Coordinates of C-alpha atoms in Angstrom, one line a residue:
M727 CA -7.3 -16.1 -4.2
G728 CA -8.0 -19.0 -2.7
V729 CA -5.8 -17.6 0.4
L730 CA -8.3 -14.2 0.1
T731 CA -11.8 -16.2 0.0
S732 CA -10.8 -17.8 3.4
A733 CA -9.4 -14.4 5.3
W734 CA -13.2 -13.6 3.6
L735 CA -15.2 -16.2 4.9
Q736 CA -12.9 -15.8 8.7
A737 CA -14.2 -12.0 8.5
E738 CA -17.5 -12.6 7.4
R739 CA -18.0 -15.5 10.4
L740 CA -16.3 -13.1 13.1
V741 CA -18.3 -9.9 12.0
L742 CA -21.9 -12.4 12.9
R743 CA -20.1 -13.4 16.5
R744 CA -19.8 -9.4 17.1
A745 CA -22.7 -8.7 15.2
L746 CA -25.4 -10.7 16.9
H747 CA -23.8 -12.4 19.4
F748 CA -25.3 -15.5 18.7
T749 CA -24.2 -19.8 19.8
L750 CA -23.1 -22.0 17.3
Q751 CA -25.1 -25.2 17.2
P752 CA -23.2 -28.6 15.4
G753 CA -22.6 -29.0 12.0
E754 CA -24.3 -25.5 11.3
W755 CA -21.2 -23.8 8.9
R756 CA -21.6 -25.3 5.6
R757 CA -20.2 -23.4 3.0
G758 CA -19.0 -20.7 4.7
M759 CA -22.6 -19.6 5.5
P760 CA -24.7 -20.6 8.9
A761 CA -27.4 -23.1 8.5
K762 CA -28.7 -21.5 12.1
L763 CA -28.8 -18.4 14.5
T764 CA -29.8 -19.2 17.7
M765 CA -29.3 -15.6 20.4
A766 CA -28.5 -17.1 24.0
K767 CA -31.4 -16.7 26.5
G768 CA -31.4 -13.2 28.4
Q769 CA -28.6 -11.5 25.4
T770 CA -29.7 -8.7 23.4
H771 CA -27.8 -6.9 20.5
P772 CA -24.4 -5.1 21.4
K773 CA -22.8 -2.4 19.7
T774 CA -21.5 -3.5 16.4
R775 CA -18.7 -0.6 15.3
Y776 CA -15.5 -2.9 15.8
G777 CA -17.3 -5.3 13.8
W778 CA -18.2 -3.1 10.8
K779 CA -14.6 -1.4 11.7
I780 CA -12.9 -4.7 10.5
V781 CA -15.7 -5.4 6.9
Y782 CA -14.3 -1.6 6.2
L783 CA -10.5 -2.7 6.6
L784 CA -11.3 -5.6 4.7
T785 CA -12.9 -4.3 2.1
Y786 CA -10.7 -1.3 1.4
H787 CA -7.7 -4.1 1.6
L788 CA -9.5 -6.1 -1.3
I789 CA -10.1 -2.8 -3.3
Q790 CA -6.9 -2.1 -4.0
F791 CA -5.5 -5.9 -4.1
C792 CA -8.0 -6.4 -6.8
G793 CA -6.6 -2.4 -8.5
H794 CA -2.7 -3.9 -7.7
S795 CA -3.8 -7.4 -9.3
W796 CA -5.3 -6.0 -12.0
I797 CA -2.1 -3.5 -12.8
S798 CA 0.4 -6.4 -12.3
S799 CA -1.4 -8.5 -14.9
N800 CA -1.5 -5.8 -17.2
I801 CA 2.4 -4.6 -16.5
I802 CA 2.7 -8.8 -17.6
A803 CA 1.0 -9.4 -20.0
R804 CA 2.0 -6.5 -22.0
I805 CA 5.2 -7.1 -21.9
L806 CA 5.1 -10.3 -23.0
T807 CA 2.6 -8.9 -25.9
F808 CA 4.5 -6.2 -27.0
G809 CA 7.7 -6.5 -25.3
K810 CA 10.1 -3.8 -25.3
D811 CA 7.2 -1.6 -26.5
S812 CA 5.3 -1.7 -24.0
F813 CA 8.0 0.1 -21.6
V814 CA 6.9 3.5 -23.1
D815 CA 3.1 3.2 -23.0
T816 CA 3.0 2.2 -19.2
Y817 CA 1.4 5.0 -18.0
Y818 CA -1.1 5.9 -21.2
A819 CA -2.2 2.0 -20.2
L820 CA -2.2 1.7 -16.4
G821 CA -2.0 5.3 -15.1
A822 CA -5.5 6.2 -14.5
V823 CA -5.5 2.8 -12.2
M824 CA -2.7 3.6 -10.7
C825 CA -4.0 6.8 -9.9
S826 CA -7.2 5.7 -8.5
C827 CA -5.4 3.8 -5.9
Q828 CA -2.8 5.7 -5.0
L829 CA -5.4 8.3 -4.0
L830 CA -7.4 5.6 -2.1
S831 CA -4.3 4.9 -0.7
N832 CA -4.9 8.7 1.6
L833 CA -7.2 7.0 3.2
E834 CA -4.4 5.2 5.2
V835 CA -3.1 8.0 6.8
I836 CA -6.6 8.9 8.2
H837 CA -6.7 5.4 9.4
V838 CA -3.8 5.9 11.4
L839 CA -5.1 8.9 13.1
T840 CA -8.1 8.2 13.7
G841 CA -6.8 4.6 15.3
I842 CA -8.5 2.4 13.0
E843 CA -5.2 0.8 12.0
R844 CA -2.1 1.0 14.6
S845 CA 1.2 2.1 12.8
P846 CA 3.9 5.2 13.3
F847 CA 2.4 8.2 11.7
L848 CA 5.2 9.7 10.6
L849 CA 6.3 6.6 8.4
R850 CA 2.8 5.9 7.3
F851 CA 3.2 9.9 5.7
L852 CA 5.9 9.2 4.5
Q853 CA 5.2 6.6 2.3
V854 CA 2.2 8.0 1.3
T855 CA 3.6 11.3 0.3
E856 CA 6.4 10.0 -1.7
R857 CA 4.8 8.4 -3.9
N858 CA 2.0 11.0 -4.2
V859 CA 5.1 13.5 -4.9
I860 CA 6.5 11.2 -7.7
L861 CA 2.7 9.9 -9.4
F862 CA 1.1 13.0 -9.3
V863 CA 4.2 15.5 -9.4
V864 CA 6.7 14.2 -11.4
I865 CA 5.3 11.9 -13.9
A866 CA 1.4 13.3 -14.1
S867 CA 2.4 16.7 -14.4
Q868 CA 5.2 16.4 -17.2
E869 CA 3.8 15.1 -20.6
E870 CA 7.3 14.3 -21.2
M871 CA 8.2 11.6 -18.6
Q872 CA 5.1 9.5 -18.9
N873 CA 6.6 7.7 -21.8
K874 CA 9.8 7.6 -20.0
Q875 CA 10.9 3.6 -19.2
I876 CA 11.7 4.7 -15.6
V877 CA 7.6 4.8 -14.7
W878 CA 7.2 1.1 -15.7
A879 CA 9.7 0.2 -13.0
L880 CA 8.4 2.2 -10.5
F881 CA 4.8 0.5 -11.8
F882 CA 5.8 -2.6 -11.3
L883 CA 7.8 -2.1 -8.4
W884 CA 5.1 -0.7 -6.4
N885 CA 2.4 -2.8 -7.2
T886 CA 4.9 -6.0 -6.3
L887 CA 5.2 -4.8 -2.9
D888 CA 1.4 -4.1 -2.7
M889 CA 0.4 -7.1 -3.9
I890 CA 1.9 -8.5 -1.0
K891 CA 0.6 -5.5 2.1
H892 CA -3.0 -6.1 1.4
P893 CA -3.8 -9.3 1.6
Y894 CA -1.5 -9.6 4.5
N895 CA -3.3 -6.8 6.2
M896 CA -6.3 -8.8 5.6
L897 CA -5.6 -11.3 7.4
T898 CA -3.6 -9.2 10.2
N899 CA -7.0 -7.3 10.6
I900 CA -9.2 -10.9 11.5
G901 CA -6.4 -12.3 13.6
S902 CA -5.2 -14.8 10.7
D903 CA -2.0 -16.2 9.4
Y904 CA -0.9 -17.7 6.3
H905 CA 2.0 -18.5 7.0
I906 CA 4.2 -18.3 3.5
L907 CA 2.7 -15.3 3.3
T908 CA 4.0 -13.4 6.8
W909 CA 7.4 -14.5 5.3
I910 CA 7.6 -12.4 2.1
H911 CA 5.9 -9.6 3.9
H912 CA 8.9 -10.0 6.4
S913 CA 11.1 -10.2 3.5
I914 CA 10.6 -8.4 0.6
W915 CA 11.0 -5.5 1.7
V916 CA 14.6 -6.0 2.1
P917 CA 15.2 -6.1 -2.3
L918 CA 12.6 -4.3 -2.8
Y919 CA 12.3 -0.4 -0.5
P920 CA 16.3 0.7 -1.8
L921 CA 15.0 0.0 -5.7
I922 CA 12.1 1.7 -5.3
T923 CA 13.8 4.5 -3.4
L924 CA 16.6 4.6 -6.4
A925 CA 13.8 4.4 -9.3
E926 CA 12.2 7.5 -7.2
V927 CA 15.3 9.7 -7.4
I928 CA 16.4 9.0 -10.8
A929 CA 12.4 9.6 -11.5
I930 CA 12.9 12.9 -10.4
Y931 CA 16.2 13.4 -12.2
Q932 CA 15.0 12.9 -15.6
S933 CA 12.7 15.3 -14.6
L934 CA 14.5 18.5 -13.8
P935 CA 15.2 19.5 -16.9
Y936 CA 11.6 19.7 -18.2
F937 CA 10.9 21.3 -15.0
E938 CA 14.0 23.5 -15.5
F939 CA 12.2 24.2 -18.9
Y940 CA 9.0 24.7 -18.5
G941 CA 8.9 26.9 -15.2
T942 CA 6.4 24.0 -13.8
N943 CA 5.6 24.9 -10.0
S944 CA 7.7 27.7 -10.2
F945 CA 6.9 31.2 -8.2
V946 CA 8.0 33.7 -7.0
I947 CA 6.9 35.1 -3.8
P948 CA 6.1 39.0 -3.4
G949 CA 6.9 41.7 -1.2
P950 CA 9.5 43.9 -1.1
I951 CA 12.7 41.4 -1.7
R952 CA 10.6 39.2 -4.3
I953 CA 11.8 35.9 -3.6
L954 CA 12.1 33.1 -6.9
V955 CA 11.4 29.5 -5.2
H956 CA 12.8 27.1 -8.0
F957 CA 11.4 24.2 -8.0
P958 CA 13.6 21.8 -9.5
Y959 CA 15.9 23.3 -6.3
I960 CA 13.2 21.4 -4.3
L961 CA 13.0 18.1 -6.3
Q962 CA 16.8 18.8 -5.2
F963 CA 16.4 18.9 -2.0
Y964 CA 13.4 16.2 -1.3
C965 CA 15.6 13.5 -2.7
L966 CA 17.4 14.2 0.7
I967 CA 14.0 13.0 2.2
L968 CA 13.6 10.0 -0.2
I969 CA 16.5 8.5 1.3
G970 CA 16.0 9.8 5.2
G971 CA 12.1 7.8 4.9
M972 CA 14.1 5.0 2.9
Y973 CA 16.1 4.4 5.6
S974 CA 13.2 5.1 8.8
S975 CA 11.0 2.7 6.6
C976 CA 13.7 -0.2 6.7
K977 CA 14.1 0.7 10.1
Q978 CA 10.7 -0.3 11.2
F979 CA 10.7 -2.9 8.7
Y980 CA 13.8 -4.8 10.3
E981 CA 12.2 -4.6 13.7
E982 CA 9.1 -6.3 12.8
R983 CA 11.0 -8.9 10.8
K984 CA 12.9 -9.4 13.9
E985 CA 10.0 -9.5 15.9
Y986 CA 8.3 -11.8 13.9
T987 CA 11.6 -14.4 14.2
R988 CA 11.6 -14.4 17.8
K989 CA 8.0 -15.3 17.8
Q990 CA 9.0 -18.2 15.0
R991 CA 12.0 -18.7 17.3
F992 CA 9.6 -19.2 19.9
K993 CA 7.2 -21.4 18.7
A994 CA 9.5 -24.2 17.7
E995 CA 11.0 -24.1 20.8

Protein backbone atom coordinates (compact mmCIF):
# COMPACT_ATOMS: atom_id res chain seq x y z
CA MET A 1 0.00 0.00 0.00
CA GLY A 2 2.97 2.32 0.55
CA VAL A 3 3.85 2.05 -3.15
CA LEU A 4 0.25 2.85 -4.16
CA THR A 5 0.07 5.83 -1.81
CA SER A 6 3.31 7.23 -3.17
CA ALA A 7 2.12 6.69 -6.75
CA TRP A 8 -1.20 8.40 -6.08
CA LEU A 9 0.47 11.43 -4.45
CA GLN A 10 2.88 11.79 -7.36
CA ALA A 11 -0.03 11.54 -9.81
CA GLU A 12 -1.98 14.15 -7.85
CA ARG A 13 0.97 16.49 -7.94
CA LEU A 14 1.45 15.97 -11.69
CA VAL A 15 -2.22 16.57 -12.47
CA LEU A 16 -2.28 19.78 -10.46
CA ARG A 17 0.84 20.99 -12.25
CA ARG A 18 -0.75 20.39 -15.64
CA ALA A 19 -4.22 21.61 -14.68
CA LEU A 20 -3.21 24.88 -13.02
CA HIS A 21 0.27 25.38 -14.43
CA PHE A 22 1.40 26.82 -11.15
CA THR A 23 4.84 27.57 -9.75
CA LEU A 24 5.82 25.89 -6.53
CA GLN A 25 6.98 27.93 -3.55
CA PRO A 26 9.56 26.56 -1.07
CA GLY A 27 8.05 24.33 1.58
CA GLU A 28 4.60 24.27 0.01
CA TRP A 29 4.28 20.48 -0.26
CA ARG A 30 3.45 19.10 3.12
CA ARG A 31 1.68 15.83 3.72
CA GLY A 32 1.09 15.46 0.01
CA MET A 33 -0.98 18.70 -0.37
CA PRO A 34 0.11 22.18 -1.56
CA ALA A 35 -0.06 24.97 1.00
CA LYS A 36 0.03 27.71 -1.61
CA LEU A 37 -0.56 27.75 -5.36
CA THR A 38 0.52 30.75 -7.39
CA MET A 39 -0.11 31.24 -11.09
CA ALA A 40 2.88 32.36 -13.10
CA LYS A 41 2.56 35.94 -14.31
CA GLY A 42 0.62 36.24 -17.55
CA GLN A 43 -0.32 32.53 -17.63
CA THR A 44 -3.78 31.17 -18.36
CA HIS A 45 -5.39 27.84 -17.57
CA PRO A 46 -4.27 25.38 -20.25
CA LYS A 47 -6.20 22.38 -21.50
CA THR A 48 -6.18 19.50 -19.03
CA ARG A 49 -6.96 16.50 -21.27
CA TYR A 50 -3.60 14.85 -20.69
CA GLY A 51 -3.85 15.33 -16.95
CA TRP A 52 -7.31 13.83 -16.76
CA LYS A 53 -6.13 10.92 -18.89
CA ILE A 54 -3.58 10.12 -16.18
CA VAL A 55 -6.27 10.40 -13.50
CA TYR A 56 -8.56 8.06 -15.46
CA LEU A 57 -5.85 5.43 -15.98
CA LEU A 58 -4.78 5.62 -12.34
CA THR A 59 -8.39 5.23 -11.20
CA TYR A 60 -8.92 2.27 -13.54
CA HIS A 61 -5.78 0.42 -12.43
CA LEU A 62 -6.45 1.22 -8.77
CA ILE A 63 -9.97 -0.24 -8.97
CA GLN A 64 -8.64 -3.33 -10.70
CA PHE A 65 -5.85 -3.71 -8.14
CA CYS A 66 -8.33 -3.46 -5.25
CA GLY A 67 -10.62 -6.05 -6.86
CA HIS A 68 -7.85 -8.54 -7.56
CA SER A 69 -6.31 -7.97 -4.12
CA TRP A 70 -9.66 -8.75 -2.52
CA ILE A 71 -9.94 -11.96 -4.54
CA SER A 72 -6.38 -13.04 -3.77
CA SER A 73 -6.70 -12.36 -0.04
CA ASN A 74 -9.95 -14.34 0.07
CA ILE A 75 -8.38 -17.23 -1.81
CA ILE A 76 -5.56 -17.40 0.74
CA ALA A 77 -7.89 -16.92 3.73
CA ARG A 78 -10.29 -19.60 2.51
CA ILE A 79 -7.58 -22.18 1.91
CA LEU A 80 -6.10 -21.52 5.38
CA THR A 81 -9.56 -21.81 6.95
CA PHE A 82 -11.24 -24.60 4.96
CA GLY A 83 -8.28 -26.40 3.42
CA LYS A 84 -9.03 -28.49 0.34
CA ASP A 85 -12.77 -27.87 0.72
CA SER A 86 -12.21 -24.30 -0.45
CA PHE A 87 -11.26 -25.59 -3.93
CA VAL A 88 -14.81 -26.73 -4.60
CA ASP A 89 -16.78 -23.52 -4.06
CA THR A 90 -14.25 -20.93 -5.23
CA TYR A 91 -16.50 -19.76 -8.05
CA TYR A 92 -19.56 -19.44 -5.82
CA ALA A 93 -17.64 -17.34 -3.29
CA LEU A 94 -15.51 -15.19 -5.60
CA GLY A 95 -17.01 -15.56 -9.07
CA ALA A 96 -19.11 -12.37 -9.00
CA VAL A 97 -16.12 -10.13 -8.21
CA MET A 98 -13.92 -11.99 -10.69
CA CYS A 99 -16.49 -11.55 -13.45
CA SER A 100 -16.83 -7.85 -12.61
CA CYS A 101 -13.06 -7.30 -12.82
CA GLN A 102 -12.92 -9.18 -16.10
CA LEU A 103 -15.77 -7.18 -17.60
CA LEU A 104 -13.95 -4.02 -16.59
CA SER A 105 -10.73 -5.26 -18.20
CA ASN A 106 -12.41 -5.14 -21.62
CA LEU A 107 -11.78 -1.39 -21.43
CA GLU A 108 -8.10 -2.14 -22.02
CA VAL A 109 -8.87 -2.94 -25.66
CA ILE A 110 -10.54 0.47 -25.99
CA HIS A 111 -7.54 2.09 -24.29
CA VAL A 112 -5.24 0.72 -26.99
CA LEU A 113 -7.62 1.62 -29.84
CA THR A 114 -7.99 5.22 -28.65
CA GLY A 115 -4.28 5.63 -27.92
CA ILE A 116 -4.69 6.11 -24.18
CA GLU A 117 -2.27 3.24 -23.60
CA ARG A 118 0.49 2.02 -25.87
CA SER A 119 0.45 -1.69 -26.56
CA PRO A 120 0.17 -4.02 -29.58
CA PHE A 121 -3.57 -4.18 -30.25
CA LEU A 122 -3.75 -7.79 -31.41
CA LEU A 123 -1.77 -9.00 -28.41
CA ARG A 124 -3.93 -7.10 -25.91
CA PHE A 125 -7.09 -8.26 -27.72
CA LEU A 126 -6.02 -11.92 -27.48
CA GLN A 127 -5.11 -11.58 -23.79
CA VAL A 128 -8.51 -10.10 -22.89
CA THR A 129 -10.52 -12.38 -25.19
CA GLU A 130 -8.98 -15.65 -24.03
CA ARG A 131 -9.88 -14.90 -20.42
CA ASN A 132 -13.40 -13.88 -21.48
CA VAL A 133 -13.87 -17.21 -23.24
CA ILE A 134 -12.59 -19.29 -20.34
CA LEU A 135 -14.45 -17.39 -17.61
CA PHE A 136 -17.80 -16.62 -19.24
CA VAL A 137 -18.16 -19.41 -21.81
CA VAL A 138 -16.34 -22.40 -20.33
CA ILE A 139 -16.94 -21.84 -16.60
CA ALA A 140 -19.93 -19.54 -16.09
CA SER A 141 -22.18 -21.22 -18.70
CA GLN A 142 -21.68 -24.73 -17.28
CA GLU A 143 -22.70 -25.15 -13.65
CA GLU A 144 -20.89 -28.48 -13.44
CA MET A 145 -17.60 -26.72 -14.19
CA GLN A 146 -17.97 -24.23 -11.36
CA ASN A 147 -17.04 -26.71 -8.62
CA LYS A 148 -13.90 -27.98 -10.34
CA GLN A 149 -10.50 -27.51 -8.71
CA ILE A 150 -9.17 -26.05 -11.96
CA VAL A 151 -11.31 -22.94 -11.28
CA TRP A 152 -9.35 -22.31 -8.09
CA ALA A 153 -6.07 -22.71 -10.00
CA LEU A 154 -7.19 -20.25 -12.71
CA PHE A 155 -8.39 -17.66 -10.21
CA PHE A 156 -5.14 -17.91 -8.25
CA LEU A 157 -2.90 -17.59 -11.34
CA TRP A 158 -4.93 -14.79 -12.97
CA ASN A 159 -4.99 -12.71 -9.81
CA THR A 160 -1.31 -13.24 -9.04
CA LEU A 161 -0.46 -11.84 -12.47
CA ASP A 162 -2.88 -8.90 -12.20
CA MET A 163 -1.73 -7.90 -8.71
CA ILE A 164 1.67 -7.14 -10.23
CA LYS A 165 0.40 -5.75 -13.53
CA HIS A 166 -1.87 -2.98 -12.26
CA PRO A 167 0.48 -1.34 -9.69
CA TYR A 168 3.24 -1.43 -12.30
CA ASN A 169 0.97 0.28 -14.85
CA MET A 170 0.02 2.92 -12.26
CA LEU A 171 3.67 3.83 -11.70
CA THR A 172 4.43 3.73 -15.43
CA ASN A 173 1.60 6.16 -16.21
CA ILE A 174 3.09 8.79 -13.90
CA GLY A 175 6.63 8.21 -15.10
CA SER A 176 7.77 6.61 -11.85
CA ASP A 177 9.77 3.45 -11.30
CA TYR A 178 9.92 1.12 -8.31
CA HIS A 179 12.85 -1.18 -9.02
CA ILE A 180 11.62 -4.32 -7.21
CA LEU A 181 8.11 -4.09 -8.68
CA THR A 182 9.51 -3.46 -12.18
CA TRP A 183 11.82 -6.47 -11.93
CA ILE A 184 8.96 -8.71 -10.75
CA HIS A 185 6.74 -7.44 -13.58
CA HIS A 186 9.36 -8.32 -16.18
CA SER A 187 10.09 -11.73 -14.62
CA ILE A 188 6.84 -13.18 -13.27
CA TRP A 189 5.47 -14.00 -16.72
CA VAL A 190 8.17 -16.66 -17.18
CA PRO A 191 6.52 -19.22 -14.86
CA LEU A 192 2.98 -17.84 -14.87
CA TYR A 193 2.04 -17.60 -18.55
CA PRO A 194 2.78 -21.26 -19.41
CA LEU A 195 0.94 -22.33 -16.24
CA ILE A 196 -2.06 -20.13 -17.08
CA THR A 197 -2.24 -21.52 -20.62
CA LEU A 198 -1.96 -25.08 -19.31
CA ALA A 199 -4.76 -24.45 -16.78
CA GLU A 200 -6.98 -22.90 -19.47
CA VAL A 201 -6.49 -25.88 -21.79
CA ILE A 202 -7.30 -28.27 -18.92
CA ALA A 203 -10.46 -26.29 -18.14
CA ILE A 204 -11.57 -26.55 -21.79
CA TYR A 205 -11.02 -30.30 -21.91
CA GLN A 206 -12.85 -30.82 -18.63
CA SER A 207 -15.82 -28.86 -20.02
CA LEU A 208 -16.08 -30.79 -23.30
CA PRO A 209 -18.27 -33.64 -21.94
CA TYR A 210 -20.82 -31.13 -20.60
CA PHE A 211 -20.99 -29.19 -23.86
CA GLU A 212 -21.30 -32.52 -25.64
CA PHE A 213 -24.10 -33.78 -23.39
CA TYR A 214 -26.19 -30.60 -23.18
CA GLY A 215 -25.43 -29.30 -26.66
CA THR A 216 -24.75 -25.84 -25.28
CA ASN A 217 -23.81 -23.26 -27.95
CA SER A 218 -24.06 -25.84 -30.75
CA PHE A 219 -26.32 -24.71 -33.58
CA VAL A 220 -27.43 -25.51 -37.12
CA ILE A 221 -26.82 -23.17 -40.05
CA PRO A 222 -30.05 -23.16 -42.10
CA GLY A 223 -29.98 -23.46 -45.86
CA PRO A 224 -30.24 -26.02 -48.65
CA ILE A 225 -27.63 -28.06 -46.79
CA ARG A 226 -28.07 -27.94 -43.03
CA ILE A 227 -24.67 -27.62 -41.36
CA LEU A 228 -24.28 -28.52 -37.69
CA VAL A 229 -21.74 -26.37 -35.86
CA HIS A 230 -20.54 -28.54 -32.98
CA PHE A 231 -19.28 -26.25 -30.22
CA PRO A 232 -16.88 -28.80 -28.61
CA TYR A 233 -14.95 -28.85 -31.91
CA ILE A 234 -14.66 -25.05 -31.77
CA LEU A 235 -13.29 -25.27 -28.23
CA GLN A 236 -10.72 -27.87 -29.24
CA PHE A 237 -9.58 -25.62 -32.08
CA TYR A 238 -9.48 -22.71 -29.64
CA CYS A 239 -6.83 -24.57 -27.62
CA LEU A 240 -4.46 -24.04 -30.56
CA ILE A 241 -5.25 -20.31 -30.48
CA LEU A 242 -4.41 -20.26 -26.76
CA ILE A 243 -1.03 -21.83 -27.43
CA GLY A 244 -0.35 -19.37 -30.24
CA GLY A 245 -1.43 -16.48 -28.02
CA MET A 246 0.90 -17.68 -25.26
CA TYR A 247 3.81 -17.77 -27.72
CA SER A 248 3.06 -14.21 -28.93
CA SER A 249 2.67 -12.90 -25.39
CA CYS A 250 5.88 -14.53 -24.16
CA LYS A 251 7.75 -13.19 -27.18
CA GLN A 252 6.54 -9.65 -26.46
CA PHE A 253 7.34 -9.95 -22.74
CA TYR A 254 10.79 -11.31 -23.57
CA GLU A 255 11.52 -8.27 -25.76
CA GLU A 256 10.35 -5.94 -22.97
CA ARG A 257 12.49 -7.78 -20.42
CA LYS A 258 15.51 -7.64 -22.73
CA GLU A 259 15.04 -3.88 -23.15
CA TYR A 260 14.65 -3.46 -19.38
CA THR A 261 17.83 -5.48 -18.74
CA ARG A 262 19.73 -3.42 -21.31
CA LYS A 263 18.70 -0.16 -19.62
CA GLN A 264 19.72 -1.50 -16.20
CA ARG A 265 23.15 -2.47 -17.49
CA PHE A 266 23.53 0.96 -19.10
CA LYS A 267 22.69 2.66 -15.79
CA ALA A 268 25.13 0.43 -13.92
CA GLU A 269 27.93 1.48 -16.26
